[in-house]
mmCIF file of C-alpha atoms in Angstrom:
data_model
loop_
_atom_site.group_PDB
_atom_site.id
_atom_site.type_symbol
_atom_site.label_atom_id
_atom_site.label_comp_id
_atom_site.label_asym_id
_atom_site.label_seq_id
_atom_site.Cartn_x
_atom_site.Cartn_y
_atom_site.Cartn_z
ATOM 1 C CA UNK Z 238 85.307 74.067 97.010
ATOM 2 C CA UNK Z 239 87.594 76.703 96.710
ATOM 3 C CA UNK Z 240 86.570 80.588 96.718
ATOM 4 C CA UNK Z 241 87.239 82.318 93.641
ATOM 5 C CA UNK Z 242 89.766 85.167 93.934
ATOM 6 C CA UNK Z 243 90.299 87.689 91.046
ATOM 7 C CA UNK Z 244 93.023 90.215 91.021
ATOM 8 C CA UNK Z 245 92.316 92.963 88.541
ATOM 9 C CA UNK Z 246 95.724 95.148 87.811
ATOM 10 C CA UNK Z 247 97.298 97.036 85.041
ATOM 11 C CA UNK Z 248 101.008 96.127 85.126
ATOM 12 C CA UNK Z 249 101.869 99.442 87.178
ATOM 13 C CA UNK Z 250 104.389 99.080 89.797
ATOM 14 C CA UNK Z 251 101.811 99.398 92.737
ATOM 15 C CA UNK Z 252 100.269 96.448 91.123
ATOM 16 C CA UNK Z 253 103.186 94.118 90.745
ATOM 17 C CA UNK Z 254 104.232 94.718 94.636
ATOM 18 C CA UNK Z 255 100.554 94.136 95.856
ATOM 19 C CA UNK Z 256 100.639 90.596 93.671
ATOM 20 C CA UNK Z 257 103.831 89.671 94.817
ATOM 21 C CA UNK Z 258 102.912 90.359 98.427
ATOM 22 C CA UNK Z 259 99.308 90.184 99.084
ATOM 23 C CA UNK Z 260 98.023 87.989 96.378
ATOM 24 C CA UNK Z 261 100.842 85.484 96.789
ATOM 25 C CA UNK Z 262 100.026 85.635 100.539
ATOM 26 C CA UNK Z 263 96.594 84.036 100.035
ATOM 27 C CA UNK Z 264 95.679 80.598 101.163
ATOM 28 C CA UNK Z 265 96.133 78.279 98.237
ATOM 29 C CA UNK Z 266 94.311 75.467 99.814
ATOM 30 C CA UNK Z 267 91.025 78.002 99.987
ATOM 31 C CA UNK Z 268 91.134 80.328 97.057
ATOM 32 C CA UNK Z 269 91.693 79.865 93.405
ATOM 33 C CA UNK Z 270 93.117 83.127 92.153
ATOM 34 C CA UNK Z 271 92.819 84.350 88.644
ATOM 35 C CA UNK Z 272 95.194 87.292 87.593
ATOM 36 C CA UNK Z 273 93.499 89.749 85.150
ATOM 37 C CA UNK Z 274 95.525 92.510 83.388
ATOM 38 C CA UNK Z 275 92.976 94.999 82.415
ATOM 39 C CA UNK Z 276 95.449 96.861 80.077
ATOM 40 C CA UNK Z 277 95.587 93.887 78.159
ATOM 41 C CA UNK Z 278 91.938 92.418 78.685
ATOM 42 C CA UNK Z 279 89.826 95.257 78.123
ATOM 43 C CA UNK Z 280 86.938 93.114 77.440
ATOM 44 C CA UNK Z 281 87.204 92.384 81.229
ATOM 45 C CA UNK Z 282 86.405 96.144 82.329
ATOM 46 C CA UNK Z 283 82.775 96.015 82.446
ATOM 47 C CA UNK Z 284 82.805 92.909 84.537
ATOM 48 C CA UNK Z 285 85.467 94.736 86.973
ATOM 49 C CA UNK Z 286 83.060 97.721 86.989
ATOM 50 C CA UNK Z 287 80.262 95.387 87.823
ATOM 51 C CA UNK Z 288 82.245 94.004 90.720
ATOM 52 C CA UNK Z 289 82.715 97.681 92.043
ATOM 53 C CA UNK Z 290 86.353 98.224 90.868
ATOM 54 C CA UNK Z 291 87.012 101.807 90.446
ATOM 55 C CA UNK Z 292 90.950 101.463 90.625
ATOM 56 C CA UNK Z 293 93.619 99.097 90.255
ATOM 57 C CA UNK Z 294 95.147 96.926 91.880
ATOM 58 C CA UNK Z 295 91.867 95.594 93.056
ATOM 59 C CA UNK Z 296 91.312 92.153 94.603
ATOM 60 C CA UNK Z 297 87.911 90.239 94.463
ATOM 61 C CA UNK Z 298 87.560 87.722 97.164
ATOM 62 C CA UNK Z 299 84.061 85.929 96.620
ATOM 63 C CA UNK Z 300 81.419 88.649 96.910
ATOM 64 C CA UNK Z 301 83.834 91.430 98.134
ATOM 65 C CA UNK Z 302 85.952 93.787 96.290
ATOM 66 C CA UNK Z 303 88.928 95.343 97.729
ATOM 67 C CA UNK Z 304 91.349 98.054 96.615
ATOM 68 C CA UNK Z 305 94.572 97.825 97.678
ATOM 69 C CA UNK Z 306 96.726 101.114 97.779
ATOM 70 C CA UNK Z 307 96.176 103.003 94.256
ATOM 71 C CA UNK Z 308 97.990 102.684 91.028
ATOM 72 C CA UNK Z 309 95.660 103.760 88.633
ATOM 73 C CA UNK Z 310 92.045 104.620 88.020
ATOM 74 C CA UNK Z 311 89.757 102.192 85.757
ATOM 75 C CA UNK Z 312 88.721 105.516 83.706
ATOM 76 C CA UNK Z 313 92.496 106.020 83.015
ATOM 77 C CA UNK Z 314 92.540 102.420 81.458
ATOM 78 C CA UNK Z 315 89.918 103.031 79.252
ATOM 79 C CA UNK Z 316 91.059 106.434 77.952
ATOM 80 C CA UNK T 260 109.797 80.572 110.017
ATOM 81 C CA UNK T 261 106.790 82.478 109.144
ATOM 82 C CA UNK T 262 106.601 85.870 107.852
ATOM 83 C CA UNK T 263 105.069 88.544 110.311
ATOM 84 C CA UNK T 264 101.982 90.319 109.388
ATOM 85 C CA UNK T 265 100.023 92.881 111.268
ATOM 86 C CA UNK T 266 96.681 94.282 110.525
ATOM 87 C CA UNK T 267 96.060 97.637 111.628
ATOM 88 C CA UNK T 268 92.184 98.828 112.042
ATOM 89 C CA UNK T 269 89.982 101.119 114.059
ATOM 90 C CA UNK T 270 87.022 98.754 114.349
ATOM 91 C CA UNK T 271 84.908 100.762 111.665
ATOM 92 C CA UNK T 272 82.690 98.643 109.408
ATOM 93 C CA UNK T 273 85.370 98.966 106.281
ATOM 94 C CA UNK T 274 88.019 97.447 108.766
ATOM 95 C CA UNK T 275 85.670 94.816 109.947
ATOM 96 C CA UNK T 276 85.014 93.538 106.357
ATOM 97 C CA UNK T 277 88.593 93.594 105.200
ATOM 98 C CA UNK T 278 89.592 91.451 108.358
ATOM 99 C CA UNK T 279 87.070 88.984 107.700
ATOM 100 C CA UNK T 280 87.750 88.605 103.925
ATOM 101 C CA UNK T 281 91.495 89.550 103.256
ATOM 102 C CA UNK T 282 93.113 89.003 106.640
ATOM 103 C CA UNK T 283 91.357 85.765 107.006
ATOM 104 C CA UNK T 284 92.452 84.740 103.443
ATOM 105 C CA UNK T 285 95.948 84.794 104.285
ATOM 106 C CA UNK T 286 97.960 81.461 104.372
ATOM 107 C CA UNK T 287 98.204 80.253 107.913
ATOM 108 C CA UNK T 288 101.038 78.204 106.923
ATOM 109 C CA UNK T 289 103.199 81.234 105.875
ATOM 110 C CA UNK T 290 101.934 84.230 108.092
ATOM 111 C CA UNK T 291 101.486 84.939 111.542
ATOM 112 C CA UNK T 292 99.104 87.738 111.821
ATOM 113 C CA UNK T 293 98.617 90.377 114.717
ATOM 114 C CA UNK T 294 95.526 92.243 114.850
ATOM 115 C CA UNK T 295 96.156 95.821 116.184
ATOM 116 C CA UNK T 296 93.126 98.178 116.882
ATOM 117 C CA UNK T 297 94.520 101.477 116.808
ATOM 118 C CA UNK T 298 91.567 103.028 118.365
ATOM 119 C CA UNK T 299 92.256 100.921 121.601
ATOM 120 C CA UNK T 300 96.165 100.803 121.444
ATOM 121 C CA UNK T 301 96.991 104.321 120.840
ATOM 122 C CA UNK T 302 100.700 103.629 121.649
ATOM 123 C CA UNK T 303 101.038 101.455 118.526
ATOM 124 C CA UNK T 304 100.105 104.578 116.297
ATOM 125 C CA UNK T 305 103.831 105.944 115.944
ATOM 126 C CA UNK T 306 104.874 102.254 114.776
ATOM 127 C CA UNK T 307 102.164 102.420 112.277
ATOM 128 C CA UNK T 308 103.041 105.575 111.086
ATOM 129 C CA UNK T 309 106.841 104.621 110.685
ATOM 130 C CA UNK T 310 105.635 101.734 108.896
ATOM 131 C CA UNK T 311 103.973 103.929 106.180
ATOM 132 C CA UNK T 312 100.190 103.538 107.647
ATOM 133 C CA UNK T 313 98.378 106.665 106.636
ATOM 134 C CA UNK T 314 94.989 105.237 107.112
ATOM 135 C CA UNK T 315 93.098 102.086 108.106
ATOM 136 C CA UNK T 316 92.545 99.437 107.453
ATOM 137 C CA UNK T 317 96.182 98.741 106.541
ATOM 138 C CA UNK T 318 98.101 95.394 106.332
ATOM 139 C CA UNK T 319 101.378 95.255 106.498
ATOM 140 C CA UNK T 320 103.221 91.911 105.180
ATOM 141 C CA UNK T 321 106.984 91.426 105.995
ATOM 142 C CA UNK T 322 108.368 94.907 104.968
ATOM 143 C CA UNK T 323 105.548 96.166 102.835
ATOM 144 C CA UNK T 324 102.493 98.298 103.795
ATOM 145 C CA UNK T 325 99.371 97.959 101.902
ATOM 146 C CA UNK T 326 96.041 100.111 102.584
ATOM 147 C CA UNK T 327 92.905 98.214 101.863
ATOM 148 C CA UNK T 328 90.040 100.344 100.923
ATOM 149 C CA UNK T 329 89.517 103.514 103.193
ATOM 150 C CA UNK T 330 88.011 103.537 106.605
ATOM 151 C CA UNK T 331 89.445 106.062 108.541
ATOM 152 C CA UNK T 332 92.819 108.476 108.419
ATOM 153 C CA UNK T 333 95.226 107.649 111.008
ATOM 154 C CA UNK T 334 95.220 111.556 111.965
ATOM 155 C CA UNK T 335 91.533 111.087 112.828
ATOM 156 C CA UNK T 336 92.353 108.499 115.295
ATOM 157 C CA UNK T 337 94.722 110.737 117.100
ATOM 158 C CA UNK T 338 92.235 113.537 117.338
#
């Protein structure tokens, strides 16, 4: 069974670069990756916060959350 | 031919977590990953800086450098 990965972003340049490099580099044999655009899916922001996401881009791998570089704070998306 | 990936770290807890999750999640079919402990290999710090690394842990994938969470600034490693 594959590990669930969730990539939270907001379409920003930093987000796009990380998606094309880091997210695309994940092993497809072991990970199912869901891409979530928090600027469009505002109903997922609470879930992201609960997972420890404070800025985008962020990558959740199983139970761990990693912030990759810095594009925008989550607070700015809720503005 | 595989893409060269370099993971720069300093043995910090944040570094270890990122290595076990993110670095371990890279597709081994497409990436050759080198792990560099900048606290032990001080001669690699200049190379890391040239690649845009300002803190560890950081992951270089091909020509792109990504900071994953924040463990320590490179300046702190050079004391």
